[in-house]
Amino acid sequence: MREGPRFLLLNRIGCTQYDQNIRKMKTHDRGDLLAETAAIMAKGVTKAFGQGETVVRALDNVSCEIRTGEFFTLLGPSGCGKTTLLRLIAGFEMPTDGQILIDGQDVTGQPPNKRAVNTVFQSYALFPHLSVAENIGFGLRMKGIARAEIDRTVKEMLALVKLEAMAGRRTSQLSGGQQQRVALARALAPRPKVLLLDEPLSALDLKLRKEMQVELKRLQTETGITFVFVTHDQEEALTMSDRIAVMSAGRIQQLGAPREIYTRPRNRFVASFIGDTNFLGATGVPGGAKLGSGQVIAVDTGGKGGQITLAVRPEHVEITTPDAEGAIPAEVHGSVYFGTDMNYQIALADGSEIEACVQSGVTGEAQIDRGAKVGIRFAPGSVLMLED
Amino acid sequence: MASEAERAQAAASTRNAWLLSTPALVLLFCAAAGPLLIVLVYSFLAKGDYGGVAWNFSTDGWVGILFSRDIFDDTLQLADAHLTIFWRSVKISLLTTLITFALGFPTAWFIATRPPKARAMWLFLITIPFWTNLLIRTFAINEMIRNEGVVNSFLQGIGLISEPIRMINTDLAVLIGMTYVYLPLMVLPLFAAIDRFDMRLLEAGYDLYASRLQVLRHVILPIVKPGIVAGSILVFVPSLGAYVTPRVLGGGKNMMIGNFIELQFGQGRNWPLGAALSIALLLIVMIALIFYVRAATKGSNPHG
Ligand SMILES: Nc1ncnc2c1ncn2[C@@H]1O[C@H](COP(=O)(O)OP(=O)(O)O)[C@@H](O)[C@H]1O
Ligand SMILES: [Mg+2]
């Protein structure tokens, strides 16, 4: 154990100092340091609702590891099982099969009040009979913490979410954004190992949502607590997360850093759910893939033959003249103006359509007319072969 | 600054409001305030020889609440029998309130957590007792618990007991009857409060380290408190003045205040005492209510 003496020292300095040191490190360093115990580990978790004919598999053999101190996002369309996974971690539901570990401890049978995780509910679920300060102190009070320490922590939390002036207010007297902050402070006050957030921003309007995104990220770095964040908004996931698990139909389709998920989507679902993507049917041939229109393009197929699916982002499709080197002949079918960008619908020789995204010109007028004969090229390395 | 026209309009609407509520006010006066006034006046008159009142001012009625005059030397003595009746009334009313709450809370919770259709059916079932006359319902209870009644016959029939358990004409019988009669009055306001309760707060409570009992104590009860207060008042107040139930199930000896008052207007032929008792009961209930509501709402202000 190379780290041994350092840990001892840190222990003597105290937990706060230790937390701050951890916070200063980059996420991946943190991951290395504490990699032995993941904050959350799901092992083959299955959750089925109902019985017999009407059984719904909300989660189907899900395994994943959430690292200590990271901002982890569950991303997927409505009904894919995000909430269910969060509720299993919190302990509101018990898995039909599989195990859940928090900080290396198997907590599968434990009720929510025995688990060191807290939830920020989508509806906030603030206690209407308590003041803002009493709401924030509730968890500590139930844990039997001494009055003086509760008061001190509540004050800290109020400062953290910038609600000092509201301490004595009823929660019903607060705006939506303020209620959100109270919910956050209430869940953070007991210093949980993991904070679970179920679409916490979906009830807010766009401007407030952007503000809260920044705020959440700040809270996460300042407290160093592991966040598990649920959203169906891909942009939110990409901008906020250290790592993302993309879910669909009760399974994790891909797990990785935002850049990795965007640039190397593993399958058709991930590619289409995150950003816009062109799908092209092709056949695997030595040295690349042969498109339906006959051209062979360079793709890493891993030697796979037969029918394959290729993906390429519209912004990686370049429009040139038909006789340019390596260009695939095509015809422009239309264009849509998106402000900064212009999208062209382009048909290949075999009738398959793809989109190309080009930066808009100064006037915003389409540079290429409908029906124009053009050639298209793909940016080097931009075409991916999908698993299905 | 209100203009002349606005002020005139406001005055007119106030006038209209009074005009519109006149029938209700007249009815209220005739049905409630008027009789009450008569009772108040009677309580300060002397008693007539064969019932009724003699039109002389006297405080005998009020004194008679707590004291009785010795037949031989005319000295005042604390009337133990009266105190026993008052104490029994308060005791049985409090117990009725507690028991109806203990039974009514789980019932109301059960109903409030059913799907809407089933909920309507359960609420309907709860109100069925109101369809039958109170007297008949009370006699039905009598039929259940008297020595030769259903319960005792059954227990004897299966050989569990050889002698009937004596329940009729005891405080227990009165308590059973009152609980049965007033239970719906507890369940309905509790249901209304629990129905408004946001069940998601339960999960918030468990999530923040509260045990089931702590969730009940620190989340559910404080939030449904208005329902508890309403139910308790609806049960306690009529319990204290109950007449039919103690009469039918308690026999002549286990009187409550209501029966005692009736006695004064009947066999007792002491109308001023009866009137004074009625007013005293009213005052006690009002004062108790004020204290109760104060105490019950204290915890619900932000700094409480
Ligand atoms: N308590 C439940 N009873 C029955 N089915 C449920 C229950 N909770 C969730 N489901 C089903 O499980 C699936 C996943 O739901 P959920 O986890 O809420 O999805 P998400 O949060 O991603 O929108 C859905 O098909 C939903 O209908
Ligand atoms: Mg959800």
XYZ file of C-alpha atoms and ligand atoms in Angstrom:
720
model
C 0.000 0.000 0.000
C 1.891 2.994 -1.329
C -0.852 5.300 -0.084
C -0.827 4.067 3.491
C 1.002 6.878 5.323
C -0.836 9.527 3.392
C -4.202 8.128 4.458
C -3.103 8.162 8.088
C -2.053 11.756 7.800
C -5.309 12.684 6.161
C -7.218 10.994 8.912
C -5.475 13.129 11.475
C -6.120 16.325 9.550
C -9.752 15.425 9.532
C -12.432 14.530 7.130
C -13.059 18.018 5.786
C -9.465 18.534 4.780
C -9.472 15.124 3.171
C -12.605 15.958 1.225
C -11.061 19.165 -0.012
C -7.948 17.368 -1.174
C -10.042 14.887 -3.040
C -12.038 17.692 -4.588
C -8.967 19.436 -5.925
C -7.999 16.375 -7.920
C -9.293 15.722 -11.374
C -12.090 13.214 -11.560
C -10.045 10.402 -13.025
C -7.371 10.779 -10.322
C -10.085 10.553 -7.723
C -11.347 7.447 -9.436
C -7.909 5.848 -9.212
C -7.435 6.707 -5.583
C -10.714 5.223 -4.441
C -11.299 2.716 -7.165
C -11.414 -0.249 -4.774
C -14.864 0.668 -3.472
C -17.327 1.933 -6.016
C -19.973 4.244 -4.550
C -22.690 2.118 -6.103
C -22.461 -1.273 -7.685
C -25.390 -2.944 -9.394
C -24.875 -6.634 -10.068
C -27.266 -8.277 -12.487
C -30.226 -6.268 -11.254
C -33.616 -7.199 -12.634
C -36.885 -5.608 -11.610
C -40.218 -6.945 -12.797
C -43.558 -5.326 -11.983
C -46.809 -7.267 -12.040
C -47.228 -10.970 -12.620
C -48.151 -13.450 -15.306
C -49.292 -12.007 -18.616
C -48.893 -8.357 -17.653
C -45.370 -8.540 -16.246
C -43.213 -5.503 -17.081
C -39.456 -5.854 -16.923
C -38.507 -2.330 -15.901
C -34.880 -3.406 -15.507
C -33.356 -6.367 -17.270
C -30.089 -7.695 -15.858
C -28.449 -4.322 -15.302
C -24.884 -4.213 -14.044
C -22.898 -1.050 -13.546
C -20.403 0.603 -11.286
C -20.689 4.212 -10.172
C -17.375 5.632 -9.003
C -16.965 7.560 -5.791
C -17.122 11.306 -6.335
C -18.290 11.297 -9.925
C -21.261 12.976 -11.554
C -23.018 9.992 -13.062
C -26.013 10.363 -15.354
C -28.712 7.903 -16.322
C -29.954 9.015 -19.716
C -32.790 7.513 -21.679
C -36.298 8.026 -23.015
C -39.325 7.976 -20.750
C -40.172 4.484 -19.499
C -36.704 3.014 -19.986
C -36.248 2.245 -16.290
C -34.212 5.211 -14.982
C -36.511 5.952 -12.053
C -36.744 2.278 -11.217
C -32.953 1.960 -10.992
C -32.794 5.046 -8.780
C -35.558 3.715 -6.509
C -33.732 0.405 -6.197
C -30.587 2.241 -5.104
C -32.588 4.351 -2.620
C -34.351 1.234 -1.306
C -37.945 2.145 -2.206
C -38.125 -0.947 -4.392
C -36.509 -4.336 -3.924
C -34.895 -6.022 -6.948
C -36.544 -9.133 -8.351
C -33.065 -10.451 -8.925
C -29.503 -9.234 -8.420
C -27.668 -7.192 -5.838
C -27.022 -3.561 -4.986
C -23.877 -2.502 -3.160
C -23.314 0.911 -1.617
C -19.692 1.626 -0.789
C -18.912 -2.076 -1.094
C -21.674 -3.156 1.321
C -24.532 -5.305 0.085
C -27.667 -3.323 0.936
C -30.136 -5.340 -1.124
C -32.524 -6.079 1.742
C -32.134 -2.812 3.627
C -34.926 -0.237 3.932
C -34.315 3.350 2.706
C -33.799 4.789 6.194
C -30.792 2.489 6.707
C -29.048 3.491 3.478
C -26.568 6.348 3.349
C -28.053 7.751 0.157
C -30.502 10.627 -0.187
C -32.893 11.519 -2.946
C -33.902 14.805 -4.534
C -37.428 14.037 -5.655
C -38.827 15.295 -8.918
C -41.775 16.790 -7.005
C -39.333 18.041 -4.314
C -41.611 16.451 -1.640
C -40.809 19.181 0.877
C -42.590 18.933 4.230
C -45.332 21.568 4.216
C -45.582 21.737 8.016
C -41.918 22.610 8.496
C -39.918 25.744 7.784
C -37.074 25.798 5.282
C -34.520 25.318 8.076
C -36.544 22.492 9.670
C -36.846 20.771 6.306
C -33.089 20.889 5.844
C -32.471 19.622 9.379
C -35.025 16.796 9.167
C -32.615 14.021 8.176
C -30.130 14.951 10.900
C -32.921 15.128 13.483
C -34.126 11.648 12.556
C -30.552 10.396 12.847
C -30.476 11.697 16.417
C -27.739 14.277 15.857
C -27.295 16.848 18.630
C -29.261 20.080 18.333
C -26.206 22.347 18.139
C -24.672 20.336 15.335
C -27.945 20.292 13.402
C -28.168 24.067 13.674
C -24.607 24.449 12.449
C -25.078 22.103 9.488
C -28.384 23.719 8.538
C -26.670 27.109 8.493
C -23.902 25.712 6.288
C -26.427 24.207 3.924
C -28.465 27.410 3.747
C -25.284 29.248 2.764
C -24.376 26.545 0.250
C -27.682 26.939 -1.612
C -27.825 30.711 -0.939
C -31.073 30.684 1.013
C -29.911 32.208 4.317
C -32.661 34.818 4.161
C -35.377 32.171 3.813
C -34.552 30.005 6.844
C -37.798 30.725 8.702
C -40.133 30.668 5.694
C -42.700 28.042 4.891
C -41.753 26.077 1.788
C -45.063 27.020 0.167
C -43.897 30.647 0.199
C -40.938 29.858 -2.071
C -40.589 29.912 -5.845
C -40.000 26.699 -7.781
C -36.266 27.348 -8.039
C -36.003 28.059 -4.318
C -37.953 24.910 -3.442
C -35.513 23.001 -5.613
C -32.616 24.404 -3.595
C -34.287 23.449 -0.338
C -34.768 19.915 -1.648
C -31.075 19.807 -2.555
C -29.944 21.187 0.795
C -32.224 18.784 2.662
C -30.769 15.814 0.809
C -27.171 17.007 1.190
C -27.371 17.945 4.882
C -26.869 14.389 6.226
C -23.774 14.099 3.985
C -24.940 11.008 2.118
C -22.459 8.796 0.304
C -24.527 9.237 -2.836
C -27.105 11.816 -3.891
C -29.841 10.566 -6.206
C -31.573 13.130 -8.412
C -34.623 12.071 -10.442
C -35.136 14.567 -13.268
C -34.766 17.413 -10.779
C -34.766 20.114 -13.428
C -37.644 19.014 -15.627
C -40.215 21.125 -13.767
C -38.251 24.357 -14.240
C -38.417 26.739 -17.166
C -35.495 26.894 -19.574
C -33.640 29.849 -18.041
C -33.904 28.513 -14.503
C -32.914 25.077 -15.732
C -29.661 26.407 -17.203
C -28.924 28.203 -13.932
C -29.618 25.096 -11.883
C -27.400 22.980 -14.141
C -24.471 25.219 -13.269
C -25.547 25.279 -9.624
C -25.777 21.479 -9.415
C -22.347 21.055 -10.932
C -20.951 23.569 -8.424
C -22.607 21.770 -5.493
C -21.225 18.473 -6.674
C -17.649 19.730 -6.936
C -17.898 21.675 -3.667
C -19.260 18.777 -1.635
C -17.421 15.983 -3.432
C -20.490 13.776 -3.035
C -21.258 11.212 -5.720
C -24.254 12.369 -7.783
C -26.490 9.987 -9.696
C -28.536 12.175 -11.965
C -31.510 11.103 -14.082
C -32.524 12.942 -17.223
C -34.061 12.349 -20.619
C -32.333 15.460 -21.993
C -29.199 14.490 -23.910
C -27.734 17.986 -23.876
C -28.096 18.193 -20.104
C -26.390 14.817 -19.783
C -23.523 15.733 -22.108
C -22.741 19.059 -20.448
C -22.988 17.992 -16.800
C -21.755 14.431 -16.471
C -18.448 12.768 -15.807
C -19.945 9.569 -17.163
C -23.257 8.658 -18.745
C -25.194 5.416 -18.883
C -27.533 5.456 -21.852
C -30.571 3.288 -21.120
C -33.292 1.821 -23.239
C -35.923 -0.818 -22.544
C -34.569 -1.680 -19.104
C -30.967 -2.164 -20.204
C -27.842 -0.037 -20.233
C -26.991 0.386 -23.902
C -23.671 2.125 -23.379
C -21.709 3.509 -20.477
C -18.903 6.016 -20.845
C -17.690 9.606 -20.764
C -19.862 12.115 -22.708
C -17.289 12.474 -25.492
C -17.014 8.727 -25.878
C -20.788 8.279 -26.001
C -21.138 10.982 -28.620
C -18.199 10.129 -30.824
C -18.317 6.352 -30.537
C -21.950 5.315 -30.078
C -22.076 1.577 -29.857
C -25.419 0.856 -31.442
C -28.248 2.334 -33.428
C -30.193 3.371 -30.305
C -27.349 5.336 -28.731
C -26.365 6.929 -32.039
C -29.884 8.164 -32.725
C -30.780 9.134 -29.141
C -27.718 11.333 -28.727
C -27.367 13.862 -31.499
C -28.443 13.384 -35.120
C -27.038 10.500 -37.094
C -27.200 9.158 -40.627
C -27.522 5.399 -40.877
C -26.226 3.672 -43.970
C -26.709 0.061 -44.929
C -23.513 -1.496 -46.260
C -21.684 -4.756 -46.821
C -18.418 -5.555 -45.146
C -15.600 -6.012 -47.692
C -11.831 -6.295 -47.197
C -10.497 -2.856 -46.303
C -13.833 -1.198 -45.619
C -17.533 -1.240 -46.402
C -19.368 -1.190 -49.688
C -22.326 1.171 -49.787
C -25.597 0.315 -51.522
C -24.639 2.768 -54.271
C -21.493 0.788 -55.002
C -18.677 2.914 -53.503
C -16.283 1.410 -51.005
C -15.400 3.619 -48.053
C -12.753 3.146 -45.376
C -14.319 1.881 -42.136
C -12.946 -0.230 -39.337
C -15.248 -3.231 -39.609
C -13.039 -5.539 -37.618
C -13.079 -7.903 -40.558
C -16.830 -8.387 -40.372
C -18.502 -9.375 -43.610
C -22.135 -9.394 -44.709
C -24.769 -6.808 -43.893
C -23.590 -4.047 -41.560
C -24.940 -0.683 -40.390
C -22.791 2.427 -40.602
C -23.323 5.687 -38.789
C -22.034 9.145 -39.594
C -22.949 12.493 -38.008
C -24.383 15.144 -40.386
C -21.620 17.573 -39.433
C -19.052 15.081 -40.750
C -20.608 14.935 -44.195
C -18.808 17.254 -46.585
C -20.467 18.513 -49.770
C -18.141 18.983 -52.740
C -18.268 18.800 -56.523
C -19.195 15.444 -58.092
C -15.727 15.055 -59.609
C -13.733 15.745 -56.437
C -11.389 12.988 -55.313
C -13.154 10.162 -53.445
C -16.537 11.893 -53.735
C -19.720 9.874 -53.861
C -22.100 11.286 -56.460
C -25.381 12.549 -54.997
C -28.222 15.004 -55.491
C -29.507 17.715 -53.147
C -33.200 17.257 -52.302
C -33.738 20.172 -49.977
C -32.402 22.312 -47.181
C -33.522 23.478 -43.744
C -32.205 26.592 -42.035
C -31.309 26.202 -38.325
C -29.702 29.572 -37.601
C -26.051 28.749 -37.184
C -26.357 25.666 -39.371
C -27.939 24.640 -42.591
C -29.104 21.057 -43.105
C -29.150 19.569 -46.585
C -31.097 16.444 -47.498
C -29.052 14.515 -49.970
C -29.955 11.383 -51.935
C -27.357 8.839 -52.985
C -27.489 6.895 -56.251
C -29.279 3.926 -54.664
C -31.999 6.223 -53.258
C -30.800 6.223 -49.637
C -31.055 9.669 -48.027
C -28.531 11.300 -45.740
C -28.250 14.657 -44.062
C -25.317 17.013 -44.191
C -24.904 19.835 -41.720
C -23.017 22.880 -42.952
C -22.403 26.185 -41.222
C -24.778 28.861 -42.509
C -23.454 31.574 -44.766
C -23.620 35.271 -43.892
C -27.014 35.818 -45.535
C -28.516 32.541 -44.338
C -29.514 31.683 -47.918
C -28.925 28.127 -49.110
C -25.616 27.933 -50.993
C -26.648 24.911 -52.986
C -29.899 24.696 -54.899
C -32.386 21.896 -54.874
C -31.664 19.325 -57.557
C -27.958 20.240 -57.784
C -25.615 17.373 -58.599
C -22.959 17.227 -55.902
C -20.428 14.856 -54.402
C -20.167 13.941 -50.751
C -17.227 12.897 -48.641
C -17.016 11.757 -45.028
C -14.483 13.285 -42.649
C -11.650 10.817 -42.051
C -12.495 8.404 -39.235
C -16.041 9.718 -38.864
C -17.866 6.684 -40.197
C -18.551 4.066 -37.550
C -19.770 0.530 -37.778
C -22.560 -0.138 -35.259
C -23.091 -3.367 -33.397
C -26.565 -3.709 -34.849
C -58.411 56.374 -2.397
C -61.914 55.073 -2.892
C -64.098 57.363 -4.950
C -67.567 58.439 -3.877
C -69.137 56.003 -6.320
C -66.997 53.115 -5.109
C -67.910 53.801 -1.508
C -71.588 53.944 -2.359
C -71.296 50.656 -4.211
C -69.517 49.009 -1.267
C -72.215 50.241 1.102
C -74.918 48.906 -1.190
C -73.295 45.500 -1.423
C -72.990 45.333 2.379
C -76.668 46.210 2.635
C -77.551 43.516 0.126
C -75.487 40.957 1.987
C -77.376 41.680 5.198
C -80.684 41.556 3.380
C -79.863 38.223 1.821
C -78.814 36.656 5.112
C -81.865 37.888 7.024
C -83.851 34.627 6.766
C -80.906 32.636 8.066
C -80.303 35.117 10.867
C -83.952 35.080 11.912
C -83.983 31.296 11.930
C -80.736 31.178 13.902
C -82.121 33.587 16.479
C -85.405 31.724 16.902
C -83.825 28.271 16.965
C -80.627 28.877 18.903
C -80.184 32.260 20.545
C -83.808 32.612 21.700
C -84.095 29.273 23.523
C -80.641 29.761 24.959
C -81.711 33.096 26.363
C -84.777 31.484 27.944
C -82.585 28.788 29.511
C -80.214 31.451 30.820
C -83.097 33.362 32.387
C -84.595 30.192 33.920
C -81.257 29.346 35.551
C -81.580 32.479 37.683
C -85.137 31.828 38.831
C -86.491 29.841 41.774
C -87.945 26.402 41.171
C -91.667 25.868 41.044
C -93.226 23.329 43.374
C -94.460 21.018 40.621
C -91.771 21.755 38.067
C -91.528 24.916 36.038
C -90.113 28.092 37.498
C -91.252 30.700 39.986
C -90.559 34.241 38.828
C -88.222 35.221 41.683
C -84.513 35.860 41.246
C -82.465 33.033 42.792
C -78.988 31.578 42.469
C -80.117 28.224 43.868
C -79.928 26.651 40.418
C -76.236 27.556 40.023
C -75.346 26.682 43.596
C -77.094 23.346 43.097
C -74.613 22.318 40.439
C -71.972 21.562 43.039
C -73.755 21.691 46.393
C -76.813 20.156 47.956
C -78.765 21.552 50.898
C -79.009 19.315 53.924
C -82.688 18.489 54.520
C -82.341 18.881 58.290
C -80.067 21.826 59.046
C -80.137 23.552 55.632
C -76.306 23.703 55.350
C -74.588 23.427 51.982
C -72.621 20.277 51.286
C -70.542 19.262 48.290
C -72.786 17.037 46.173
C -70.660 13.922 45.575
C -73.266 12.344 43.349
C -73.125 15.329 40.980
C -69.334 15.273 40.841
C -69.421 11.564 40.050
C -71.745 12.233 37.126
C -69.559 15.083 35.802
C -66.418 13.006 36.124
C -68.045 10.030 34.398
C -69.199 12.261 31.537
C -65.751 13.740 30.994
C -64.062 10.352 31.351
C -66.383 8.556 28.946
C -66.235 11.422 26.427
C -62.445 11.527 26.489
C -62.209 7.754 26.194
C -64.725 7.779 23.346
C -62.634 10.393 21.546
C -59.433 8.407 22.072
C -60.936 5.074 21.039
C -62.695 6.468 17.970
C -59.361 8.044 16.977
C -57.448 4.800 17.504
C -60.014 2.892 15.426
C -60.803 5.695 13.011
C -57.280 6.613 11.938
C -56.356 3.247 10.402
C -59.842 3.046 8.890
C -59.569 6.497 7.320
C -56.044 5.686 6.095
C -57.279 2.457 4.556
C -60.119 4.209 2.743
C -57.971 7.125 1.567
C -55.425 4.756 0.018
C -57.991 2.713 -1.968
C -58.506 3.355 -5.692
C -61.218 5.999 -6.296
C -64.045 3.549 -7.011
C -63.462 1.389 -3.947
C -63.035 4.556 -1.895
C -66.514 5.771 -2.807
C -67.949 2.422 -1.765
C -66.161 2.420 1.596
C -67.273 5.976 2.347
C -70.820 4.976 1.486
C -70.598 2.044 3.909
C -69.304 4.352 6.636
C -72.378 6.573 6.320
C -74.905 3.721 6.408
C -75.427 3.926 10.215
C -76.732 7.478 9.731
C -79.699 6.042 7.861
C -81.133 4.489 11.000
C -82.471 6.286 14.011
C -79.984 6.661 16.845
C -82.398 5.098 19.324
C -82.805 1.984 17.201
C -79.068 1.652 16.713
C -78.544 1.959 20.431
C -81.155 -0.701 21.170
C -79.370 -2.912 18.661
C -76.188 -2.556 20.717
C -78.246 -3.345 23.789
C -79.430 -6.512 22.066
C -75.796 -7.452 21.411
C -74.377 -6.971 24.874
C -77.168 -7.637 27.374
C -76.913 -10.716 29.584
C -79.079 -12.823 27.250
C -77.778 -10.949 24.189
C -75.982 -12.180 21.094
C -72.443 -11.961 22.483
C -73.160 -13.731 25.757
C -75.343 -16.414 24.140
C -72.614 -17.116 21.630
C -69.839 -17.318 24.217
C -72.000 -19.569 26.391
C -73.012 -21.614 23.374
C -69.417 -22.468 22.483
C -68.738 -23.149 26.146
C -66.183 -20.397 26.675
C -68.076 -18.979 29.639
C -70.701 -20.466 31.950
C -72.086 -17.227 33.404
C -72.935 -14.263 31.133
C -70.407 -11.422 31.242
C -72.215 -8.449 32.671
C -71.780 -5.540 30.315
C -75.171 -3.881 30.133
C -75.749 -1.000 32.572
C -72.025 -0.405 33.081
C -69.732 2.392 31.963
C -68.221 -0.107 29.525
C -71.604 -0.539 27.835
C -71.948 3.218 27.480
C -68.417 3.444 26.078
C -69.079 0.691 23.533
C -72.294 2.386 22.435
C -70.758 5.844 22.185
C -67.756 4.557 20.230
C -70.092 2.857 17.781
C -72.299 5.913 17.390
C -69.543 8.505 17.009
C -66.962 6.548 14.993
C -68.160 7.875 11.600
C -67.820 11.451 12.872
C -64.150 10.732 13.521
C -63.508 8.794 10.310
C -64.937 11.350 7.890
C -62.796 14.408 8.814
C -59.745 12.148 9.175
C -60.412 10.760 5.718
C -60.682 14.268 4.296
C -57.313 15.203 5.813
C -55.537 11.992 4.783
C -57.000 12.256 1.294
C -55.222 15.610 0.903
C -51.982 14.171 2.307
C -49.251 13.844 -0.322
C -48.134 10.213 -0.055
C -44.796 11.084 -1.659
C -43.842 12.709 1.642
C -43.692 9.219 3.165
C -40.820 8.286 0.877
C -39.121 11.600 1.611
C -39.376 10.730 5.301
C -37.970 7.200 4.921
C -35.247 8.539 2.666
C -34.180 10.973 5.404
C -33.554 8.205 7.954
C -36.960 8.234 9.677
C -38.303 4.874 10.843
C -41.958 3.998 10.216
C -42.926 5.263 13.634
C -40.965 8.482 13.146
C -42.645 9.064 9.796
C -46.009 8.674 11.535
C -45.049 11.029 14.342
C -43.052 13.668 12.478
C -44.671 13.666 9.044
C -48.157 12.164 8.941
C -49.682 13.276 12.236
C -48.562 16.926 12.073
C -49.840 17.259 8.523
C -53.250 15.628 9.086
C -53.665 17.470 12.390
C -56.559 19.649 11.175
C -58.496 16.434 10.546
C -57.630 15.092 13.992
C -58.751 18.347 15.616
C -62.019 18.399 13.653
C -62.759 14.740 14.367
C -62.007 15.090 18.064
C -64.322 18.082 18.394
C -67.081 16.361 16.442
C -66.860 13.364 18.774
C -66.049 14.958 22.122
C -68.662 17.713 22.124
C -71.751 15.597 21.454
C -70.333 12.846 23.695
C -70.285 15.191 26.633
C -73.961 15.990 26.144
C -75.008 12.468 25.125
C -78.427 11.414 26.312
C -79.833 8.416 24.438
C -76.810 6.119 24.642
C -76.141 6.369 28.399
C -79.884 6.113 29.004
C -80.371 2.912 27.025
C -77.056 1.204 27.774
C -76.097 2.681 31.138
C -79.408 2.149 32.910
C -80.652 4.584 35.522
C -77.480 4.563 37.570
C -74.740 5.246 35.053
C -75.956 8.713 34.209
C -74.081 11.294 32.195
C -74.650 15.055 32.266
C -77.318 14.851 29.572
C -79.396 12.401 31.604
C -78.842 14.415 34.742
C -80.163 17.549 33.061
C -83.184 15.662 31.773
C -83.797 14.391 35.281
C -84.087 17.945 36.591
C -86.748 18.834 34.048
C -88.595 15.563 34.700
C -88.776 13.698 37.986
C -86.395 16.089 39.747
C -88.713 19.036 39.139
C -85.814 21.436 39.442
C -85.867 23.472 36.255
C -83.417 26.173 37.432
C -80.812 23.511 38.243
C -81.386 21.872 34.849
C -81.059 25.241 33.142
C -77.900 26.129 35.089
C -76.410 22.718 34.249
C -77.137 23.249 30.553
C -75.456 26.647 30.514
C -72.521 25.322 32.546
C -72.061 22.439 30.097
C -72.094 24.893 27.211
C -69.478 27.096 28.874
C -67.246 24.165 29.774
C -67.359 22.857 26.209
C -66.582 26.281 24.805
C -63.656 26.879 27.136
C -62.315 23.366 26.558
C -62.564 23.904 22.805
C -60.698 27.192 22.927
C -57.849 25.614 24.886
C -57.812 22.534 22.702
C -57.726 24.404 19.414
C -55.028 26.739 20.778
C -52.861 23.833 21.898
C -53.466 21.841 18.740
C -52.566 24.649 16.344
C -49.554 25.880 18.292
C -47.035 23.491 16.724
C -47.987 24.471 13.197
C -46.543 27.974 13.003
C -43.114 28.264 11.349
C -41.104 28.708 14.541
C -43.179 26.426 16.767
N -44.862 0.536 -9.592
C -44.909 0.110 -10.860
N -45.829 -0.808 -11.220
C -45.873 -1.257 -12.497
N -45.063 -0.859 -13.476
C -44.135 0.062 -13.181
C -44.008 0.594 -11.861
N -42.987 1.486 -11.860
C -42.510 1.508 -13.112
N -43.187 0.665 -13.909
C -42.911 0.415 -15.332
O -41.537 0.198 -15.484
C -41.049 0.845 -16.645
C -39.925 1.797 -16.289
O -40.447 2.870 -15.549
P -39.552 4.032 -14.982
O -38.402 3.451 -14.248
O -40.435 4.948 -14.225
O -39.053 4.745 -16.294
P -38.346 6.179 -16.492
O -38.059 6.764 -15.165
O -37.115 5.884 -17.281
O -39.288 6.996 -17.288
C -42.245 1.510 -17.293
O -42.717 0.683 -18.319
C -43.242 1.613 -16.182
O -44.532 1.542 -16.687
Mg -38.782 8.604 -14.340
